[in-house]
PDB file of C-alpha atoms in Angstrom:
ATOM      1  CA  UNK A   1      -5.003  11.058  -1.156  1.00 57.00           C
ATOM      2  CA  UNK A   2      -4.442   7.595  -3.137  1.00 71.00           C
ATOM      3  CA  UNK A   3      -7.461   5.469  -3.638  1.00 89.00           C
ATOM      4  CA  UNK A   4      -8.977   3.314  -5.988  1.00 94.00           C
ATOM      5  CA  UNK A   5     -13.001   2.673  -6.504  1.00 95.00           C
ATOM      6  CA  UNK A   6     -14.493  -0.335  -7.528  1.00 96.00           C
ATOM      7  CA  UNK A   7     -18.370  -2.095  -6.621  1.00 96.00           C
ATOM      8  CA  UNK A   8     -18.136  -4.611  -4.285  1.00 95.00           C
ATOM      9  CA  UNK A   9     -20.004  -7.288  -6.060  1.00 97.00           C
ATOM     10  CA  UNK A  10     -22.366  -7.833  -9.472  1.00 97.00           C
ATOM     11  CA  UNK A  11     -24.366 -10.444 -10.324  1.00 97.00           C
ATOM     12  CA  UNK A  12     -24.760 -11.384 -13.771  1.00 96.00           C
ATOM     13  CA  UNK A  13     -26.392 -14.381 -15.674  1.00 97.00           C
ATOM     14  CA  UNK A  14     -24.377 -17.154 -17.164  1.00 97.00           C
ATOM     15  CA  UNK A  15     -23.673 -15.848 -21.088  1.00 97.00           C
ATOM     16  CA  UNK A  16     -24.440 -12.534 -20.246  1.00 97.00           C
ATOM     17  CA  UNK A  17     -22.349  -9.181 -20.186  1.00 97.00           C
ATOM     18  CA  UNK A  18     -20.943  -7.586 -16.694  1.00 97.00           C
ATOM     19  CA  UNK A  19     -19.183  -4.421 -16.620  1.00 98.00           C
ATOM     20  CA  UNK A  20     -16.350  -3.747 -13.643  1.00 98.00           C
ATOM     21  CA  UNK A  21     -15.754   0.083 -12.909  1.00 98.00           C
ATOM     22  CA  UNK A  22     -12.809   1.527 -11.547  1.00 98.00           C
ATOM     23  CA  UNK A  23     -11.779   4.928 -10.626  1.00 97.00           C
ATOM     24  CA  UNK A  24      -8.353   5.981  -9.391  1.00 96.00           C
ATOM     25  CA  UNK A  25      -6.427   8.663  -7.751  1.00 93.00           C
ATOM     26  CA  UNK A  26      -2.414   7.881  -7.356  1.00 87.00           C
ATOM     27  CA  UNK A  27       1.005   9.699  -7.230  1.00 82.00           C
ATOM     28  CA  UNK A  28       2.308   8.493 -10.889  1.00 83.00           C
ATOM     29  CA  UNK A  29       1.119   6.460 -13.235  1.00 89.00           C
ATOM     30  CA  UNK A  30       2.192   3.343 -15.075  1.00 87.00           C
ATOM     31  CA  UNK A  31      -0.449   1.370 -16.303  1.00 91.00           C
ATOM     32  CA  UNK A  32      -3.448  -0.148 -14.958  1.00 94.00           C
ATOM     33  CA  UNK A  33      -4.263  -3.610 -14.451  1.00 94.00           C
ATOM     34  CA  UNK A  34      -6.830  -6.024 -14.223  1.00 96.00           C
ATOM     35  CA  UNK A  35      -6.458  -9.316 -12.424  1.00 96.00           C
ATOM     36  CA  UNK A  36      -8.557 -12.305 -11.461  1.00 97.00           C
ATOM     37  CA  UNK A  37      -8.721 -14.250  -8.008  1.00 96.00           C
ATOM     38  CA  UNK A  38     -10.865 -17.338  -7.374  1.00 95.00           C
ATOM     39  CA  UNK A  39     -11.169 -18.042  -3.499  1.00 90.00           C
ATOM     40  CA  UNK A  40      -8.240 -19.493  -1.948  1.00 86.00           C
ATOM     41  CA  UNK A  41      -6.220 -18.582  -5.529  1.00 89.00           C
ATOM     42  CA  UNK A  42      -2.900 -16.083  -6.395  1.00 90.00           C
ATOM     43  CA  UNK A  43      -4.150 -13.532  -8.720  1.00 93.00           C
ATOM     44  CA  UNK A  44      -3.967 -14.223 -12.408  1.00 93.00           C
ATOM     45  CA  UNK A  45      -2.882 -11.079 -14.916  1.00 91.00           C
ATOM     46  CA  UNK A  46      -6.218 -10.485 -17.320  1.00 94.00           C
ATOM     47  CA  UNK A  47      -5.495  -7.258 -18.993  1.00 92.00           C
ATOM     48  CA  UNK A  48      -3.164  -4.092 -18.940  1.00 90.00           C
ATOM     49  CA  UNK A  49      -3.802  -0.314 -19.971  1.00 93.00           C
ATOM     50  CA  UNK A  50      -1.666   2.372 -20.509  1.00 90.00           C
ATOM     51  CA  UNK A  51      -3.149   4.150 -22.795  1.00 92.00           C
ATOM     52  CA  UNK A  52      -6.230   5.761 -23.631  1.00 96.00           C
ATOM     53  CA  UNK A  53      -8.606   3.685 -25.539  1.00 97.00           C
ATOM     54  CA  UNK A  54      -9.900   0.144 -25.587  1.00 97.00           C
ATOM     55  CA  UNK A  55      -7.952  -3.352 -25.090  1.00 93.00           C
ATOM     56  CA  UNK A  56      -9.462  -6.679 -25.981  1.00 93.00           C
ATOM     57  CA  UNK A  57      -8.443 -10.069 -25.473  1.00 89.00           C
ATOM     58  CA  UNK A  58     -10.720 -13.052 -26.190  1.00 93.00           C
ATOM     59  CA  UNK A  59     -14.071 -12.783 -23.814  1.00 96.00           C
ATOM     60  CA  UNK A  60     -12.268  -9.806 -21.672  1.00 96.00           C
ATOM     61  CA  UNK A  61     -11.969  -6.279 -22.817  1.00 96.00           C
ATOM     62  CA  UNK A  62     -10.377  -3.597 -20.350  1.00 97.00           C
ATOM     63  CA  UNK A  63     -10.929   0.693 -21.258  1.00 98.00           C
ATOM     64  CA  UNK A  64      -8.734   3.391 -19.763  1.00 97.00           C
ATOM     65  CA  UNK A  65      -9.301   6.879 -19.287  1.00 97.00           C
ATOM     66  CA  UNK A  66      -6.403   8.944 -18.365  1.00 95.00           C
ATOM     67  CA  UNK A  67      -8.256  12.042 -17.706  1.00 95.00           C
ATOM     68  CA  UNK A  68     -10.696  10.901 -15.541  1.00 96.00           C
ATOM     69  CA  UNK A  69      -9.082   8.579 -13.985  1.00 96.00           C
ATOM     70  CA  UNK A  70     -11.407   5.808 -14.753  1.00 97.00           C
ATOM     71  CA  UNK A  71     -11.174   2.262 -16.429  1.00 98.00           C
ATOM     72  CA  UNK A  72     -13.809  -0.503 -16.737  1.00 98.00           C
ATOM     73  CA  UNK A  73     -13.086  -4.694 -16.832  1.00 98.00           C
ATOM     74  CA  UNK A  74     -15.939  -6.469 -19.433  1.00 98.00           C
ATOM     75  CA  UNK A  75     -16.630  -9.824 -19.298  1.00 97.00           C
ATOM     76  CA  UNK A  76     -18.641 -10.797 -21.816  1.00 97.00           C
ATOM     77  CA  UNK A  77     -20.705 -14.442 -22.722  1.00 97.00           C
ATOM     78  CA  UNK A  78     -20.508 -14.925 -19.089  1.00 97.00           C
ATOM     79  CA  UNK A  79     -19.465 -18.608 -18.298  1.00 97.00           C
ATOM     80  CA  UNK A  80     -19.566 -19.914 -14.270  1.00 97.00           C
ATOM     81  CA  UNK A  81     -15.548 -20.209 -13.977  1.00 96.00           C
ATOM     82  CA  UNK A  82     -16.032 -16.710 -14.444  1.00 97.00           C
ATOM     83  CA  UNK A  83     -17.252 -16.676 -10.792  1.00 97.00           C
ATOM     84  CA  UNK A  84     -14.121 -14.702  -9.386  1.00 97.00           C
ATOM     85  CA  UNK A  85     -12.814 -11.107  -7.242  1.00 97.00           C
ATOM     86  CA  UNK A  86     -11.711  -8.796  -9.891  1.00 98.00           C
ATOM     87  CA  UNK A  87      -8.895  -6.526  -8.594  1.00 97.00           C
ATOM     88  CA  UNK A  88      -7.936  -3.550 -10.116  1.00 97.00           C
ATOM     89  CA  UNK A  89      -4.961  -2.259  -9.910  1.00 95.00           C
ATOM     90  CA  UNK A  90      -2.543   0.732 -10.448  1.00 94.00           C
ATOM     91  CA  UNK A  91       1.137   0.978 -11.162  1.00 89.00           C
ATOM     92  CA  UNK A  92       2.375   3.963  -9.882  1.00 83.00           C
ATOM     93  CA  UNK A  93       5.914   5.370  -9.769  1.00 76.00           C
ATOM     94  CA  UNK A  94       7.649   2.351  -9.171  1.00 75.00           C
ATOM     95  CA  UNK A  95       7.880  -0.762 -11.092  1.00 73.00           C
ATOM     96  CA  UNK A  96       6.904  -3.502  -8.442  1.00 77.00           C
ATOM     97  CA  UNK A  97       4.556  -0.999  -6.518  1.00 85.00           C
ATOM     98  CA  UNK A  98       0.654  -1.865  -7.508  1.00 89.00           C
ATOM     99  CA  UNK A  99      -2.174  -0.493  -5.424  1.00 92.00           C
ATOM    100  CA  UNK A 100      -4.775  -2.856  -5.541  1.00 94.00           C
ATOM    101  CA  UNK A 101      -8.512  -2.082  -5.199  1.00 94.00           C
ATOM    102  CA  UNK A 102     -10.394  -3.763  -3.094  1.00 94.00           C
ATOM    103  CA  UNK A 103     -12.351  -5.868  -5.272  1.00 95.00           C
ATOM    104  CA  UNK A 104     -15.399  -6.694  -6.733  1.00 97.00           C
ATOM    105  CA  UNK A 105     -16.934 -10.226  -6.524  1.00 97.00           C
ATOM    106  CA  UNK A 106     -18.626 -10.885  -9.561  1.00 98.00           C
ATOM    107  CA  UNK A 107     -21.428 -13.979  -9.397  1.00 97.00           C
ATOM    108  CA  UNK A 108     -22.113 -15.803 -12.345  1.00 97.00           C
ATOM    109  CA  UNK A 109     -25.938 -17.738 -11.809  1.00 96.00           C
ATOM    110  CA  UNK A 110     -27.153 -20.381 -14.361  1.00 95.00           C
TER     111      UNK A 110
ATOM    112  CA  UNK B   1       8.785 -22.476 -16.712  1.00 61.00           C
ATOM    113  CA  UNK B   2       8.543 -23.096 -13.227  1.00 75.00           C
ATOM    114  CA  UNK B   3       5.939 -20.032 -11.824  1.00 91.00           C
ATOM    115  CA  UNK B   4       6.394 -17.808  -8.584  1.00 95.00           C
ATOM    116  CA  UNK B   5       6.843 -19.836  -5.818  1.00 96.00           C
ATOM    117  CA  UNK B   6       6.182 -19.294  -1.936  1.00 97.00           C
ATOM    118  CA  UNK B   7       7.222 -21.317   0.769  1.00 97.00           C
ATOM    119  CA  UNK B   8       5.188 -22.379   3.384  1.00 97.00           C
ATOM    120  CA  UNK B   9       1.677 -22.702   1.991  1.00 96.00           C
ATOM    121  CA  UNK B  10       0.118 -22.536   5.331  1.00 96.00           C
ATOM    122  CA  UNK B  11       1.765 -21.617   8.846  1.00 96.00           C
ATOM    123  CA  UNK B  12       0.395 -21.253  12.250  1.00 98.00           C
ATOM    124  CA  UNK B  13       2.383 -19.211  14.572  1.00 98.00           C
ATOM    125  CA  UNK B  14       1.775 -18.122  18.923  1.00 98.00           C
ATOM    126  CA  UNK B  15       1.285 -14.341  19.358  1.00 98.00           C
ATOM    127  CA  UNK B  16       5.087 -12.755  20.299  1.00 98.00           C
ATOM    128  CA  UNK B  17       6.722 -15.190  17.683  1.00 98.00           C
ATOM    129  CA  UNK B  18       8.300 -14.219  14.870  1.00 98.00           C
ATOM    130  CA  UNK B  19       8.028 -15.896  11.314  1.00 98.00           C
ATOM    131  CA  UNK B  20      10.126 -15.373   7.640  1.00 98.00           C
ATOM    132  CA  UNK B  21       8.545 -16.448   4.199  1.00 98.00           C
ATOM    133  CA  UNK B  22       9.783 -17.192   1.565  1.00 98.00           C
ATOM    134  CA  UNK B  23       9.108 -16.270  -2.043  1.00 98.00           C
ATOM    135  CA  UNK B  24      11.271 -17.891  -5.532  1.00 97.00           C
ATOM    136  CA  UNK B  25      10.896 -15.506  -8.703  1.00 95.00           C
ATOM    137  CA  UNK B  26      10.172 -16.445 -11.861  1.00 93.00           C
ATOM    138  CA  UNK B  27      13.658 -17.194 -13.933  1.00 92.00           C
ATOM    139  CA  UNK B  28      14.985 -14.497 -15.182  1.00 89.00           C
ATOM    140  CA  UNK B  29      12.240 -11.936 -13.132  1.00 89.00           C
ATOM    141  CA  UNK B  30      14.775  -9.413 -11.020  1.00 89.00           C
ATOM    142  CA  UNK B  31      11.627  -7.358  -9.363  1.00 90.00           C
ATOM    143  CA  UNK B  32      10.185  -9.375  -6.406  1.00 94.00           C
ATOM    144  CA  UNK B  33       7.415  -7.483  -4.729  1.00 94.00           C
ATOM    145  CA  UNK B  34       5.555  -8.570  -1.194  1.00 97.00           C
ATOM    146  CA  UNK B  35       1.439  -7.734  -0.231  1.00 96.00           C
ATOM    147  CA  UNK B  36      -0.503  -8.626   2.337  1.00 97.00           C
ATOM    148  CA  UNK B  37      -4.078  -9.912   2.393  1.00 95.00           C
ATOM    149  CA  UNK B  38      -6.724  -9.295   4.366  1.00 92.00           C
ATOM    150  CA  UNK B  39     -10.631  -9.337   3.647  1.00 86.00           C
ATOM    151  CA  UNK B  40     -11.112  -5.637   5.685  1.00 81.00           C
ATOM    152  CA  UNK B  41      -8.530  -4.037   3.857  1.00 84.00           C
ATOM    153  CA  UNK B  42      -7.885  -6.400   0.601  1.00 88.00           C
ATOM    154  CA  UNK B  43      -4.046  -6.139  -1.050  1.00 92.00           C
ATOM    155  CA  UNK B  44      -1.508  -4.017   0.820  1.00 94.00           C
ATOM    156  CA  UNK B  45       1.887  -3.436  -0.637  1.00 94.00           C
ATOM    157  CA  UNK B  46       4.733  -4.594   1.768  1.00 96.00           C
ATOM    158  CA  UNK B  47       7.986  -3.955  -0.201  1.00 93.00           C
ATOM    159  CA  UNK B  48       9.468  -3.816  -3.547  1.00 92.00           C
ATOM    160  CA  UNK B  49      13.225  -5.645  -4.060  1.00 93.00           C
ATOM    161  CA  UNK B  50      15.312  -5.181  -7.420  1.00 91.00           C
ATOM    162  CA  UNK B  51      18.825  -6.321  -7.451  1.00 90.00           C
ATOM    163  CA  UNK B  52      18.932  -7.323  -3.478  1.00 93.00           C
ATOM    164  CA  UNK B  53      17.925  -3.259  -2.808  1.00 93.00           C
ATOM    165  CA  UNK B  54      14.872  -2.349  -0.951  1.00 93.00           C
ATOM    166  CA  UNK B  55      13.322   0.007  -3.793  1.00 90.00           C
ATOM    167  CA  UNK B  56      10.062   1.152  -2.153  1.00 89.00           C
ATOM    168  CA  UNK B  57       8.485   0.092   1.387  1.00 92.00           C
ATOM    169  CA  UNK B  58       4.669   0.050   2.192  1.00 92.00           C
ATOM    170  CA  UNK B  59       2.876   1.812   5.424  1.00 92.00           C
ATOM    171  CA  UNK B  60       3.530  -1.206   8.054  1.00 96.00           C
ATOM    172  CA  UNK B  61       5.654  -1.116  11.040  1.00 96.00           C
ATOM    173  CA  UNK B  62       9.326  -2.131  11.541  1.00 96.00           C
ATOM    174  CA  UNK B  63       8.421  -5.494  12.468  1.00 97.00           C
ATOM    175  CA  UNK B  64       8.090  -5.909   8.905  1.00 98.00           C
ATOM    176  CA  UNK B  65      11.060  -6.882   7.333  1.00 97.00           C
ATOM    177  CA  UNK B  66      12.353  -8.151   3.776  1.00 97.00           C
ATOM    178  CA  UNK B  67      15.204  -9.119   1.746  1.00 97.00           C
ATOM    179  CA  UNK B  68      16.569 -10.313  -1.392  1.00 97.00           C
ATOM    180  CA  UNK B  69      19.578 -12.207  -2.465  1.00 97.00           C
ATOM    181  CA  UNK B  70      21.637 -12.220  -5.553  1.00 95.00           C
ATOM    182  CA  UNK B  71      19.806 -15.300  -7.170  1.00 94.00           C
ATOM    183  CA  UNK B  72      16.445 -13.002  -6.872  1.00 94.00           C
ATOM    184  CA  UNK B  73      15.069 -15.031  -4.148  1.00 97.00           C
ATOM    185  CA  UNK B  74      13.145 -13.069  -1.244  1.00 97.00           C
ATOM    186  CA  UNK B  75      12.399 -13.203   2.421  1.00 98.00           C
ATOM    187  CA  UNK B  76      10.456 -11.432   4.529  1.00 98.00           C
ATOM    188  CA  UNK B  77      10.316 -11.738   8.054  1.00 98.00           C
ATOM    189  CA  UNK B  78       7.224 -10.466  10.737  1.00 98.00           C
ATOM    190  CA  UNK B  79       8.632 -10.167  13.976  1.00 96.00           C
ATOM    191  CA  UNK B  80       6.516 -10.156  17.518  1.00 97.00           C
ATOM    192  CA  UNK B  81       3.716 -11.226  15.987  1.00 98.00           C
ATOM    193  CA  UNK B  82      -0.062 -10.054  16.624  1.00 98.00           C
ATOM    194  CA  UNK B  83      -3.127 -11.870  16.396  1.00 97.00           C
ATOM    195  CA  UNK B  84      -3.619  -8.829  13.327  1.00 96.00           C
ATOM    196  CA  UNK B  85      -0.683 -10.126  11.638  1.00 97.00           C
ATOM    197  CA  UNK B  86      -3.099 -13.120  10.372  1.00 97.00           C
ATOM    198  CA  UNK B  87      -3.260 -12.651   6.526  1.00 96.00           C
ATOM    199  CA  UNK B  88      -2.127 -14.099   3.094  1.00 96.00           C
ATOM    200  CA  UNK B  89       0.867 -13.008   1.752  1.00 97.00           C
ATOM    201  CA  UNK B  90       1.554 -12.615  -2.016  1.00 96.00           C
ATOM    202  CA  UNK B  91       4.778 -12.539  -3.609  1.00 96.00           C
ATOM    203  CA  UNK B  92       4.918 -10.930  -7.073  1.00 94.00           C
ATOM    204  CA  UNK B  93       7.695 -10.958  -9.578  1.00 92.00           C
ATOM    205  CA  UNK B  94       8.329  -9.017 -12.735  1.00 87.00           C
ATOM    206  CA  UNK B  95      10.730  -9.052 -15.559  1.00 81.00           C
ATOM    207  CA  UNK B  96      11.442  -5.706 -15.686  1.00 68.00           C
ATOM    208  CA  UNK B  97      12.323  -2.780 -13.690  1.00 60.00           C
ATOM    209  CA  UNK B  98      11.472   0.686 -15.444  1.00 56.00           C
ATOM    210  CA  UNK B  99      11.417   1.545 -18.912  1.00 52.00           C
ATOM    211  CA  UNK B 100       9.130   0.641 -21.589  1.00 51.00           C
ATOM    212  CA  UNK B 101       6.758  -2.686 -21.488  1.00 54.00           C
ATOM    213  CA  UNK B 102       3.546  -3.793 -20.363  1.00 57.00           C
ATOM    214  CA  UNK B 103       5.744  -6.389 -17.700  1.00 72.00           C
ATOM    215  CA  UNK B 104       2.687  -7.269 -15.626  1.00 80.00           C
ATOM    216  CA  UNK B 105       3.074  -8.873 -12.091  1.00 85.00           C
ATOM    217  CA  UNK B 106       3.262 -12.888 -11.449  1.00 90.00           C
ATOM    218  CA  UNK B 107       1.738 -13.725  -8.125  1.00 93.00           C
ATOM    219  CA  UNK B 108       2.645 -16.922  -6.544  1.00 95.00           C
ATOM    220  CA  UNK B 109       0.206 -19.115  -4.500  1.00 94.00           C
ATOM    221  CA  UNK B 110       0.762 -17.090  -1.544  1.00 95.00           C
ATOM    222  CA  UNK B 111       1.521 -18.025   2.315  1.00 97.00           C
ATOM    223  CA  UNK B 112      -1.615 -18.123   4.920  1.00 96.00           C
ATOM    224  CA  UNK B 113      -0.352 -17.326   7.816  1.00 97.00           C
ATOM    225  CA  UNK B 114      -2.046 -17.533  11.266  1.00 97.00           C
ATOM    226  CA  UNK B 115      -1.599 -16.149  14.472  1.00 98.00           C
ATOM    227  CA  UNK B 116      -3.095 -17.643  17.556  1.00 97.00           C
TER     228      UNK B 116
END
């Protein structure tokens, strides 16, 4: 079947380091991607794999691993805006077809 | 650039009613894509439009319903609704359709619709 993993929620420490796991299973493949929601908010894009190997961008670094179907969202020096679902998500066969994961709620505390 | 944008923001609607949204691309985008909301079951894919054709349709019933016209703009309509029907629903658009490019997926602010 299709699914896609992810922890519910983490709790981190303002200026610390949280890492998001996600593991997939889907029909086709074309990219994976991360993307932020505050309450009440339209998701905002935060990062994009396609290939194997390690993305960064700023405080946000997203990994892919084809093989076993597994990628990982980190946030690092942790700042309370930060506060946020992180959804990952999988393009599959079809350009405007993303399945979402259900998310995981990450709490930044002072 | 104006950004993806949904119309209504909020609706309230009676059980048996039926309701159409509506979603404005991003200039230029030609891939408008509907998902529904919920907290039990998060995002759920709806539809995907390209070019006014229905490219790929999620697992909901024929009371779901969608369209696009030739300026990109998209509607989807819910007919006989049920109290269930009660979500937020997210309009995506996307520059692309196939080939090569990390085109990631613009959400607008989304609709909250309720059923009473």
């Amino acid at each position: 079947g299709q699914n896609i993993d992810q922890p519910t929620e983490m709790t981190a420490t303002e200026g610390a380091i949280v890492q998001i796991n996600c593991t997939y299973q889907t029909s086709g493949f074309n990219g994976l991607f991360w993307y932020q929601q505050h309450a009440g908010e339209a998701p905002t894009f935060l990062s994009y794999n396609v290939l194997d190997g390690l993305e960064e961008k700023g405080r946000f670094s997203s990994f892919l691993s084809r093989s076993k179907g597994y990628s990982y969202l980190l946030l690092k020096e942790l700042q309370m805006k930060d506060s946020a679902s992180y959804l990952c998500a999988v393009r599959g066969d079809s350009w405007g077809k993303f399945q979402f994961g259900a998310g995981t709620q990450v709490v930044v505390t002072p | 650039k104006a950004g993806v944008t949904q119309t209504p923001r909020y609706l309230i609607k009676t059980r048996g009613q039926q309701v159409t949204l509506s979603c404005s691309p991003i200039s230029g985008h030609r891939s408008v894509s509907w998902y529904q909301q919920t907290p039990g079951q998060g995002l759920q894919f709806l539809f995907e439009y390209f070019s006014e054709t229905q490219r790929n349709k999620g697992n909901f019933p024929g009371r779901f319903s969608g369209r696009q016209f030739s300026n990109s703009r998209s509607e989807m309509n819910v007919s006989t609704l049920e109290l269930g029907d009660s979500a937020l629903y997210l309009c995506a658009s996307s520059r692309h359709q196939g080939g090569v490019g990390n085109t990631e997926a613009f959400f607008g602010q989304g609709t909250r619709l309720t059923v009473v």
